[in-house]
Amino acid sequence: MTTGQTLLLATLLLPAIGALAAAGLPARLDRAGRVTGTVFAAATFGVTLLFRPPDAAPATDARIAPWTELDLPWAPALSLRFHLGIDGISYPLVVLTALLTMLCCAYCLWRVPEPGRGRLLVALLLVLQVGIQGVFLSLDLVLFFVFFEVVLLPMYAVIAVWGGPDRRRAARKFVLYTLFGSVLLLVGVFVVVSASGTGDLVALGDPAVRPMTAGMQLLAFVLLAVAFAVKSPLWPLHTWLPAAHTEAPTVGSVILAGVLLKMGTYGLLRVAVGVAPDGAARSAPVLAILATAAIIAGGLICLAQTELKRLIAYSSVGHMGFVLLGIATLTATGLQAALIGNIAHGIVTGLLFFIAGGIKDRLHTGELDRLGGLRETAPALSGVLAYAAIASLGLPGLAGFWGEAFAVVAAFERGGPLWITLGVLAAVGAALAAAYFLRLLRRVTHGPATSAVAGLGAHARLGPGELVAWSPLVVLTLALGILPPLVLSYSADPVAALAEVFGR
Amino acid sequence: MTTADVLIGALGAVALGSGLLVVTTRHVVRAGLWLVVALGAIAGLYLVLTAELVAWVQVLLYVGAVVVLLLFAVMLTRAPIGASDDLDRVRWPGLLVGAGSGAGLAALLIDAFRWTRTDLPEPGTAERLGAALFRTWVLPFELISVLLLAALVGAIVVSRPDIGARRRG
Amino acid sequence: MTVDPLGAALPAIPLALGLAGLLLRGDRRVPAAVLGVGGATAALGVAIAAAARGPHGPDSGHVIAEFGRLAVTFGTWLDGPAGLVAVAVAVVALCVQVYSVAYLHDDDRYAPYAAQVSLFTGAMLLVVASGDLIVMLVGWEVMGICSYLLIGHDRRLPEAPRAAVKAFLVTRVGDVGFLLGIVLLGVRAGSFRIADVFAADLSAGTVTAACLLLLAGVAGKSAQFPLHTWLPDAMAGPTPISALIHAATMVAAGVYVVARLFPLFERSAPALVVLALMASVTMLLGALSALGQDDIKRVLAWSTVSQLGYMTGALAVGAPAAALFHLLTHAAFKALLFLAAGAVIHAVGTNLMASMGGLRERMPATFWTMTAALAALAGVPVFAGFWSKDAIVEAAWHATTGDGHGPLPRGVAAVVLVSACLTVAVTAAYVVRLWRRTFGGEPRSAEARAAHEPPWAMRGPLLVLAVPTVLLGFAGLAVGFSDRLVGGGWGDAEGAMPLRAATPVAHLTWLALVPLALLVAGGWLAWRRDPAAPLPDTATTRLFANAFYLDAVQDALVTRPVAALARAGRRADERLVDGAVDGVGSGARGAGGLLARVHAAALPRATTAVLGGAVVIAAVVAIVVGVA
Amino acid sequence: MHPVLPFTIAALLFGIGVYGVVVRRNAVLLLMAVELMLNAVNLIFVTADATIRAAVPHAGQSFTLFVIVLAAAEVGVGLALILQLYRLRRSVVVDELELDEEVSA
Amino acid sequence: MRIDQVALLPTYVAAATAVLALLADLVVPGRRGAVAGVTALGMLGTIATAITVGQGLDDGGRRTAFCLGPDQCSLVFDPATAIVAGVFAALALGALALSVPLLRTGEVPAGEYCFLLACSMTGAVVLGGARDLITLVVALETLTLPLYLLVGLRRGNRAGGAAAVTFFVVSVVSTAVALLGAALVFTATGGVHFADIAGAQVAPAAEPLLKVGVILLLTGLAFKVAAVPAHAWAPATYDGAPLPVAAYLSTASKLGGVVALLLVGVSAARPVLGTSGLTLAVLAVLSMTVGNLVALRQRRMVRLLAWSSVAQAGYLLAPLGALLAAGGRTGPAVELLVAATVAYAFFYVVLEFSAFGALVAVRGAGDGGEVADYRGLARRSPWLTAVLVISLTGLAGLPPGLAGLFAKVAVVRSLLGGDAVWLAVVVALNAVIGLAYYVRAAATFFGAPPEGPALEGAALEGAALEGATPEGAATDGASPELVKPRVSWPVAVAVAVAAVVAVLVGFAPELIMRAAGTFS
């Protein structure tokens, strides 16, 4: 077994073991359990940092050229292989997942939402990590589906147990709606498998493999696209998101927005587009139109939102719209934009939800009317909030910019009235984003302090957990804004290989 | 029209008529009696169709045992001897389903056989049929003995409350 | 893969120091001041070095991001105008930093303030130095957000947050166009490097579309009609910030970018026509609105709008040199004006001229410097403003008579000319009014009576800026200076501006008499009135005071509809989209209840189900598979 | 002999049995109706045996025998259960055997 | 004709088990333990013989008995038969283990109870090898008839009596329908052996007879798997029967139905696969939809499981429904579909049994009770909760227990292999409805006990492992029947084994897939 394969296994095994360890500890050792979980999360993060691309790109005409892969038989009768691999498209997402999980676990060392039992929360976070990283790492369609399903119930539990007042309903909505998505994924996966005779993503990406008929490709792509659209989420399949985000505990929201949604966009890029390019090419305009609609709708709805976390949730809808628009263009530019937009959204929105959680923990309300003048009593908090909001509205020089701007560029590259129009609308949507985020800042940080805010007192300062969990994200936001190659350099080659299929 | 046909027609008429009465009469006890008639007529049909053994078994087992059991049950459940009006519930579903199945089945069979004519085979006497049973159908025969044993034991244990009560404690 | 070190250092230093400053706690005044002033000084040093080195061609730059075929490079292009503008920016920034130390002496959020000013400066310098459109966009937007933060800085003013949001949003709306313009150019030219864009052969349609889109952004940043409404409200910010925004950074950026990309604009007559009309309306509108204000800072703000009109007008008539010349002089005297006004406000404690008056004896330094600045603004001979404004009028005249640069139709040029001349008169009127109402007559309030000179930290910058205010105009007479302004100093480097300034930018001709006459007329009209008396309340004055009610128009046409749309969108999302989802859920539940009730029955229903089901299924299947 | 006659009779008999099963409320009567159905089935078997060439001689009649025995066993057990039910609730009206409870709206 | 007695060994052992149980009851009256022990041994023996005989087969080989021709056999003993026999015996053994608390109460006569269970097992053991209609029918009846009695065996239990009669009546009626179908098939083909039926040259005039016969046969047999429309008995019967019997009904009896449907619908109905395919498709769609929707509204635990098992019957039949698509009738496709059905049946049986087992462990000899009675279970018995959660989520087709997930995967995969996309979509969407109630039930385990509204929301294992209130308060606050039960060891073993198997096959689905591959 090579080092790379060991790393791949470790990426999935470490969190799993950590989860068992954390959950296994008795109640009186709750803190110890949290520490254990955090240690394992940190170890996993360390492992993910060890992945390195090969010096020489392997000579293959397959679209996917993993840096390292691990391919074991599992259940041939179900056309299921335990086929893991990592490449430039999945690597940044894996690292992001490991990072956010680690930060969330660390955050739980200091702050455990009601009703306590933090070690179980940490354990669930680690289980989530297994599922999500599994999705990013699997090179087998069925395995991909299995990991996709693994995520559902832990997230349900996180919301339903540690969530806000209306958590049960939100959790049910989340789990049922996203299950609806993943059963379509199941059907789609086996449409592909039975049509092309293999579930191996690498093989499916290989021109040598018998390609599916156009009709089959369209069917497969539509099924897969809907499945991933629910997860991403793509307007109008998004309505589970606000409810879930509003009720979920802070760490839940962070993971949800930070990496869970990415499973959708990654799946669309790697699986849907990867295995059914013709289908993708044929349905790209529809996808693009919906994505643009999501951008505009998300912006408008945010303008009328009155609750902090709900607003951020809807802003996610808008941002994911940009990512999906980028994918829909099927150009190298667009795909690159989508990838970096994905990562940026993960970092920035994760930070935003951390901050929103911090505010709600302090003031016990997210209603904008009851907030205000935060910069008077809690300058640091409001400062970070302003920073994150500005990053999220796509200010050049910060992480959010590249994905959004170059989604528009990609649309212009496609040319033609439709794509130009979509690009223009997307740019307008970006302006809307500025509008609602400034509205948010004006309501929350500026103006006179409301009674709730004024009574903040000593709580105003940032706690150690917050400093630990937030600072990396703050730094990354700026770093990615100034040095996009942090992501792009890895994804350039695979994206080029993929875009080649479309002659772009 | 052969004699067989005539006999079949006559017996069939009896069977159908009495069968109709079984499901329509308002006297519980009479229903049992009409059932005897119907089963007897069918036994007759078996005879005409040269299924001798089957006919006798029908008479013995059905008329002899089953109907008696049924009548006992009628008595034990204190069924009114006279006519009673609450034996049936609304009739239209029964008419619908009954007519549907009967007519459909009849149509199917009639369409399949039309007015074809066949000669009756050699009668299924006891030895012929016994041979078939004990050569071909040994396994189900063995198995059904288990079934009967189970039915016997079960019927006894269910209908005698004292069993098991004795064991309590 | 080389980057001009000076060009890189120019924005990098203030930006880095600004970011560092953001990490300071709000009340750490000393380190914050060190970082702020230090940053500005360093920037000034680099800028002077760059200017001294002379024009420098575009460097190949360093690729920072590759999206498919398109690459974003960090490259610089310190041509002539860039060097000069950089110096101006740095000077003003330094003055503002120094001045702010005193002006915000009792503010516990000084540290972020100073840091943001540094970022602001750095961003502007990035725009100035960048040789890549995307990188330029970065600076452009960062400037926007900094203006937002700084305008909203003052916590005492309730309108400050609103003004800040307005400033950012209005400019952002323009920036949508700016972004799209850049994208269009980049995609069509296959590169975002300005030099490459110049070199690429773009269809006329593309150029026109791109230029018009860019103009939207320019109008936003440079407060051109109809996107000028944010600028007067931006007065809510601290006075030094107003100085920074009005003099050297924000508003200058738009004009500068058009000048930088003039080789493109030159190719598109429609774009220039739009620019010209925009300019004509803006300069007159701004001047008349200034006439109607009583808040001293608002008068200056409107004057900025109007002066920016001059610059864009100059660009429209194909005289970028004149535009940049006016940009520089304006930077000097407008900064001075604001800082002086700040001193006055600092002393009197109000913005309203109604409660000023008679400050001439009480704060002589302020009086004299401000007088010079006002003279420059009005265009009184020998003062800087006179030369630059004269150059513009002259360029407009040439364009009208047809021997000017640029493809602007003569008719349109005439419009620019007329409006420029009229504006001269109006400008003289409000300048004189302001001067007399503030310094002349008797004090009209206790504060005014008790007013005194500001501390040296504030007085120093006034004196420093007074120098260029008086003398900078004469630079226009030097050919070398003029050559730099048009950017052509150095042979034929790729994409060099085709213009050549055979003659100096500024030189006296008989044409200068026309504005002078109008100047005197306007000034005399204002002089006749009693400075103490407020404006008569007539429809006209109300129209001026409310800036032609364009805010109301904007509110009715844009703000409210969008808000309504947003509310509708939210309702639709909750009622329709989510309603459908919940509907499915409750529908399933309802169906379940229905079926459950069907099963809440007695045994016979089960038997009926079996028999009936058998019949029905048999019938259906038989029919489907075709039994008969 | 025309097989269609006994076949038709069997079909109609089955229909009658079905009717009885559906309308009868008394468990014992219901059982009688079931017997009619089973007899119809038997009749079909026997007729078929006499009509067609079976792969195994007398298969139909053998089947009939098994069905008769099965029926007997079923009746025995069924009556025992019905009597037990009667002991428990003094009634053999099948309408009183609830299938499923009323759900909360 | 030669009779291969070895092929009959498992049947003999099974029958002997029944007789032994009866004898033991006579020899050592009142010694329930002894009787149960003897029966258990017999069942173990059945398993053992089934396995050994199965192992004895040279690969691809089979033993036959009572043959008239090469294929005209009443009994065929091939690997599939061995597996089925073993599984049936194992389920019977499990049911027996679960019955221990019931037997302890003395509510039921131990001897007869064990005897009837063994009889039912005997029928099941034969069923797997039956290759002609007569044997099939008799075996099915031998499997079913003892169950009427087992359901109603509890003394003076009104619910039990009613349930027994309900079960019985519906059973005889649907048996009559099935027999009618058999009669028509015989009339059309003149064969009773599946081989004869499959190979018969059917006169065009008789074609309709054959088709309708198959339809009626399948519809009648659908009763055994509690598929709509022959499903209405299930909730009443399961809820009225003792929990162990309900467990046996919902696993062994259902599995028997599946085997019978496979034999008739695929082996026998070769010439008219399209017909049986469409019939089964209709049954499947009706079952899963109705079952899931009604299950949404159930308040009693067992009824919830009963309705869910109706839905599961739908998933079970779905793959065979693909036979109606032309693409599903090609040789390999048929094998795929059959294998998927069997695989799903095995996965289902394991999960369902462990679910019922956990219920027995929680409720002892009592009935299932209301779903609400299980609130706070997690705090009291975390392990049982874990088993229940794994089983329920598994039945819903989701992790943590991968078994259910792979079950769904197998079904969908086969359906798409058989070109029945629409059916796959129906299955998928039903899975969503299904999750709604499974997850609701699972969530209640973690809810605070009814008396402790203060604990509202205090949930998840944590509640079990520590409890937000002092342990004393927690137990006091619990509804009485939920005070931590003393689980008798046979039950514990049975549940443990079932849970372990469930988890195991989750990680090694290939075990089940390979077993399923031996069919058809």
Coordinates of N, CA and C in Angstrom, one line a residue, chain C residues 234-331:
Chain C
A234 N -22.6 62.6 1.0 CA -21.4 62.1 1.6 C -20.7 63.1 2.6
M235 N -21.3 64.3 2.6 CA -20.8 65.3 3.6 C -20.9 64.8 5.0
A236 N -21.8 63.8 5.2 CA -22.0 63.4 6.6 C -20.7 62.8 7.1
G237 N -19.8 62.5 6.3 CA -18.5 62.0 6.8 C -17.7 63.1 7.4
P238 N -16.6 62.7 8.1 CA -15.8 63.7 8.7 C -15.2 64.6 7.6
T239 N -14.9 65.9 7.9 CA -14.5 66.8 6.8 C -13.2 66.3 6.1
P240 N -12.2 65.8 6.8 CA -11.0 65.4 6.1 C -11.3 64.3 5.1
I241 N -12.3 63.5 5.4 CA -12.7 62.5 4.4 C -13.3 63.1 3.2
S242 N -14.1 64.1 3.4 CA -14.7 64.8 2.3 C -13.5 65.3 1.4
A243 N -12.5 65.9 2.1 CA -11.4 66.4 1.4 C -10.8 65.3 0.5
L244 N -10.5 64.2 1.2 CA -9.9 63.1 0.5 C -10.7 62.6 -0.7
I245 N -12.0 62.4 -0.5 CA -12.9 61.9 -1.6 C -13.0 62.9 -2.7
H246 N -13.2 64.2 -2.3 CA -13.4 65.2 -3.4 C -12.2 65.6 -4.1
A247 N -11.1 65.6 -3.4 CA -9.9 66.2 -4.0 C -9.2 65.1 -4.9
A248 N -8.7 64.0 -4.2 CA -7.7 63.3 -4.9 C -8.2 61.9 -5.3
T249 N -9.1 61.3 -4.5 CA -9.3 59.9 -4.7 C -10.6 59.6 -5.5
M250 N -11.5 59.0 -4.7 CA -12.8 58.6 -5.3 C -13.2 59.3 -6.6
V251 N -13.5 60.5 -6.5 CA -14.1 61.2 -7.7 C -13.1 61.4 -8.8
A252 N -11.8 61.5 -8.4 CA -10.8 61.7 -9.4 C -10.7 60.4 -10.2
A253 N -11.0 59.2 -9.6 CA -10.7 57.9 -10.2 C -11.4 57.9 -11.6
G254 N -12.7 58.3 -11.6 CA -13.5 58.1 -12.8 C -12.8 58.9 -13.9
V255 N -12.5 60.1 -13.7 CA -11.9 60.9 -14.7 C -10.6 60.3 -15.1
Y256 N -9.8 59.9 -14.2 CA -8.5 59.3 -14.5 C -8.6 58.1 -15.4
V257 N -9.6 57.2 -15.0 CA -9.7 56.0 -15.8 C -10.1 56.3 -17.3
V258 N -11.0 57.3 -17.4 CA -11.3 57.6 -18.8 C -10.1 58.1 -19.6
A259 N -9.3 59.0 -18.9 CA -8.1 59.5 -19.5 C -7.2 58.3 -19.8
R260 N -7.0 57.4 -18.9 CA -6.1 56.2 -19.0 C -6.6 55.4 -20.3
L261 N -7.9 55.2 -20.4 CA -8.4 54.4 -21.5 C -8.8 55.3 -22.7
F262 N -8.3 56.5 -22.7 CA -8.8 57.4 -23.8 C -8.6 56.8 -25.2
P263 N -7.5 56.1 -25.4 CA -7.4 55.5 -26.8 C -8.6 54.7 -27.2
L264 N -9.3 54.1 -26.2 CA -10.5 53.4 -26.6 C -11.6 54.4 -26.8
F265 N -11.8 55.3 -25.9 CA -12.9 56.3 -26.0 C -12.8 57.0 -27.3
E266 N -11.6 57.3 -27.7 CA -11.4 58.1 -28.9 C -12.0 57.4 -30.1
R267 N -12.1 56.0 -30.0 CA -12.6 55.3 -31.2 C -14.1 55.3 -31.3
S268 N -14.7 55.8 -30.3 CA -16.2 55.6 -30.2 C -16.9 57.0 -30.0
A269 N -17.3 57.5 -31.1 CA -18.0 58.8 -31.1 C -19.3 58.7 -30.1
P270 N -20.1 57.7 -30.2 CA -21.3 57.7 -29.4 C -20.9 57.8 -27.9
A271 N -19.9 57.1 -27.5 CA -19.5 57.2 -26.1 C -19.2 58.6 -25.7
L272 N -18.4 59.2 -26.6 CA -18.0 60.6 -26.3 C -19.2 61.5 -26.2
V273 N -20.2 61.3 -27.1 CA -21.4 62.2 -27.1 C -22.1 62.0 -25.8
V274 N -22.2 60.8 -25.4 CA -22.9 60.6 -24.1 C -22.1 61.3 -23.0
L275 N -20.8 61.1 -23.0 CA -20.0 61.7 -22.0 C -20.1 63.2 -22.0
A276 N -20.2 63.8 -23.2 CA -20.3 65.3 -23.3 C -21.6 65.7 -22.7
L277 N -22.7 65.1 -23.1 CA -24.0 65.6 -22.6 C -24.0 65.4 -21.0
M278 N -23.5 64.3 -20.6 CA -23.4 64.0 -19.2 C -22.7 65.2 -18.5
A279 N -21.5 65.5 -19.1 CA -20.7 66.6 -18.5 C -21.5 67.9 -18.5
S280 N -22.1 68.3 -19.6 CA -22.7 69.6 -19.7 C -23.8 69.7 -18.6
V281 N -24.6 68.7 -18.5 CA -25.7 68.7 -17.5 C -25.0 68.8 -16.1
T282 N -24.0 68.0 -15.9 CA -23.5 67.9 -14.5 C -22.9 69.2 -14.1
M283 N -22.1 69.9 -14.9 CA -21.5 71.1 -14.4 C -22.4 72.2 -14.1
L284 N -23.4 72.3 -14.9 CA -24.4 73.4 -14.7 C -25.3 73.0 -13.5
L285 N -25.7 71.8 -13.5 CA -26.6 71.3 -12.4 C -25.9 71.5 -11.0
G286 N -24.6 71.1 -11.0 CA -23.9 71.2 -9.8 C -23.8 72.6 -9.3
A287 N -23.4 73.5 -10.2 CA -23.2 74.9 -9.9 C -24.5 75.5 -9.3
L288 N -25.6 75.3 -10.1 CA -26.9 75.9 -9.6 C -27.3 75.3 -8.2
S289 N -27.0 74.0 -8.0 CA -27.4 73.4 -6.7 C -26.5 74.1 -5.7
A290 N -25.3 74.3 -6.0 CA -24.4 74.9 -5.0 C -24.9 76.3 -4.6
L291 N -25.5 76.9 -5.6 CA -26.0 78.3 -5.3 C -27.1 78.3 -4.2
G292 N -27.8 77.1 -4.2 CA -29.0 77.1 -3.3 C -28.7 76.6 -1.9
Q293 N -27.4 76.2 -1.6 CA -27.2 75.6 -0.3 C -26.8 76.7 0.8
D294 N -27.1 76.3 2.0 CA -26.6 77.2 3.1 C -25.5 76.5 3.9
D295 N -25.5 75.1 3.8 CA -24.5 74.3 4.5 C -23.2 74.5 3.7
I296 N -22.1 74.9 4.4 CA -20.9 75.3 3.7 C -20.3 74.1 3.0
K297 N -20.4 72.9 3.7 CA -19.8 71.8 3.0 C -20.6 71.3 1.8
R298 N -21.9 71.5 1.9 CA -22.7 71.1 0.7 C -22.4 72.0 -0.5
V299 N -22.2 73.3 -0.2 CA -21.8 74.2 -1.3 C -20.6 73.6 -1.9
L300 N -19.6 73.3 -1.1 CA -18.3 72.8 -1.7 C -18.6 71.4 -2.4
A301 N -19.5 70.6 -1.8 CA -19.7 69.3 -2.5 C -20.3 69.5 -3.9
W302 N -21.3 70.4 -4.0 CA -21.9 70.7 -5.3 C -20.9 71.3 -6.2
S303 N -20.0 72.1 -5.6 CA -19.0 72.7 -6.5 C -18.1 71.6 -7.1
T304 N -17.9 70.5 -6.3 CA -17.1 69.4 -6.8 C -17.8 68.8 -8.0
V305 N -19.1 68.5 -7.8 CA -19.9 67.9 -8.9 C -19.7 68.7 -10.1
S306 N -19.8 70.0 -10.0 CA -19.8 70.9 -11.2 C -18.4 70.9 -11.8
Q307 N -17.3 70.9 -10.9 CA -16.0 70.9 -11.5 C -15.7 69.6 -12.2
L308 N -16.2 68.5 -11.6 CA -16.0 67.2 -12.3 C -16.6 67.3 -13.7
G309 N -17.7 68.0 -13.7 CA -18.4 68.2 -15.0 C -17.3 68.8 -16.0
Y310 N -16.6 69.7 -15.5 CA -15.6 70.3 -16.4 C -14.6 69.3 -16.9
M311 N -14.1 68.4 -16.0 CA -13.1 67.5 -16.4 C -13.7 66.5 -17.4
T312 N -14.9 65.9 -17.1 CA -15.4 65.0 -18.1 C -15.7 65.7 -19.4
G313 N -16.1 67.0 -19.3 CA -16.3 67.7 -20.5 C -15.1 67.8 -21.3
A314 N -14.0 68.1 -20.6 CA -12.7 68.2 -21.3 C -12.4 66.8 -22.0
L315 N -12.6 65.7 -21.3 CA -12.4 64.5 -22.0 C -13.3 64.3 -23.2
A316 N -14.5 64.7 -23.0 CA -15.5 64.5 -24.2 C -15.0 65.3 -25.4
V317 N -14.4 66.5 -25.2 CA -14.0 67.3 -26.4 C -12.6 66.8 -26.8
G318 N -12.1 65.7 -26.2 CA -10.9 65.2 -26.7 C -9.6 65.9 -26.2
A319 N -9.8 66.4 -24.9 CA -8.6 67.1 -24.4 C -8.3 66.4 -23.0
P320 N -7.8 65.2 -23.0 CA -7.5 64.6 -21.7 C -6.5 65.3 -20.9
A321 N -5.6 66.0 -21.6 CA -4.6 66.7 -20.9 C -5.2 67.8 -20.1
A322 N -6.1 68.6 -20.7 CA -6.8 69.6 -20.0 C -7.5 69.0 -18.8
A323 N -8.2 67.9 -19.0 CA -9.0 67.2 -17.9 C -8.0 66.9 -16.8
L324 N -6.9 66.3 -17.1 CA -6.0 65.9 -16.0 C -5.4 67.1 -15.3
F325 N -5.1 68.1 -16.1 CA -4.6 69.4 -15.6 C -5.6 69.9 -14.6
H326 N -6.9 70.0 -15.0 CA -7.9 70.5 -14.0 C -8.0 69.5 -12.8
L327 N -7.9 68.2 -13.1 CA -7.9 67.3 -12.0 C -6.9 67.7 -10.9
L328 N -5.7 68.0 -11.4 CA -4.6 68.3 -10.5 C -4.9 69.6 -9.7
T329 N -5.2 70.6 -10.5 CA -5.4 71.9 -9.8 C -6.6 71.8 -8.8
H330 N -7.6 71.1 -9.3 CA -8.8 70.9 -8.5 C -8.4 70.2 -7.2
A331 N -7.6 69.1 -7.4 CA -7.2 68.4 -6.2 C -6.6 69.4 -5.2

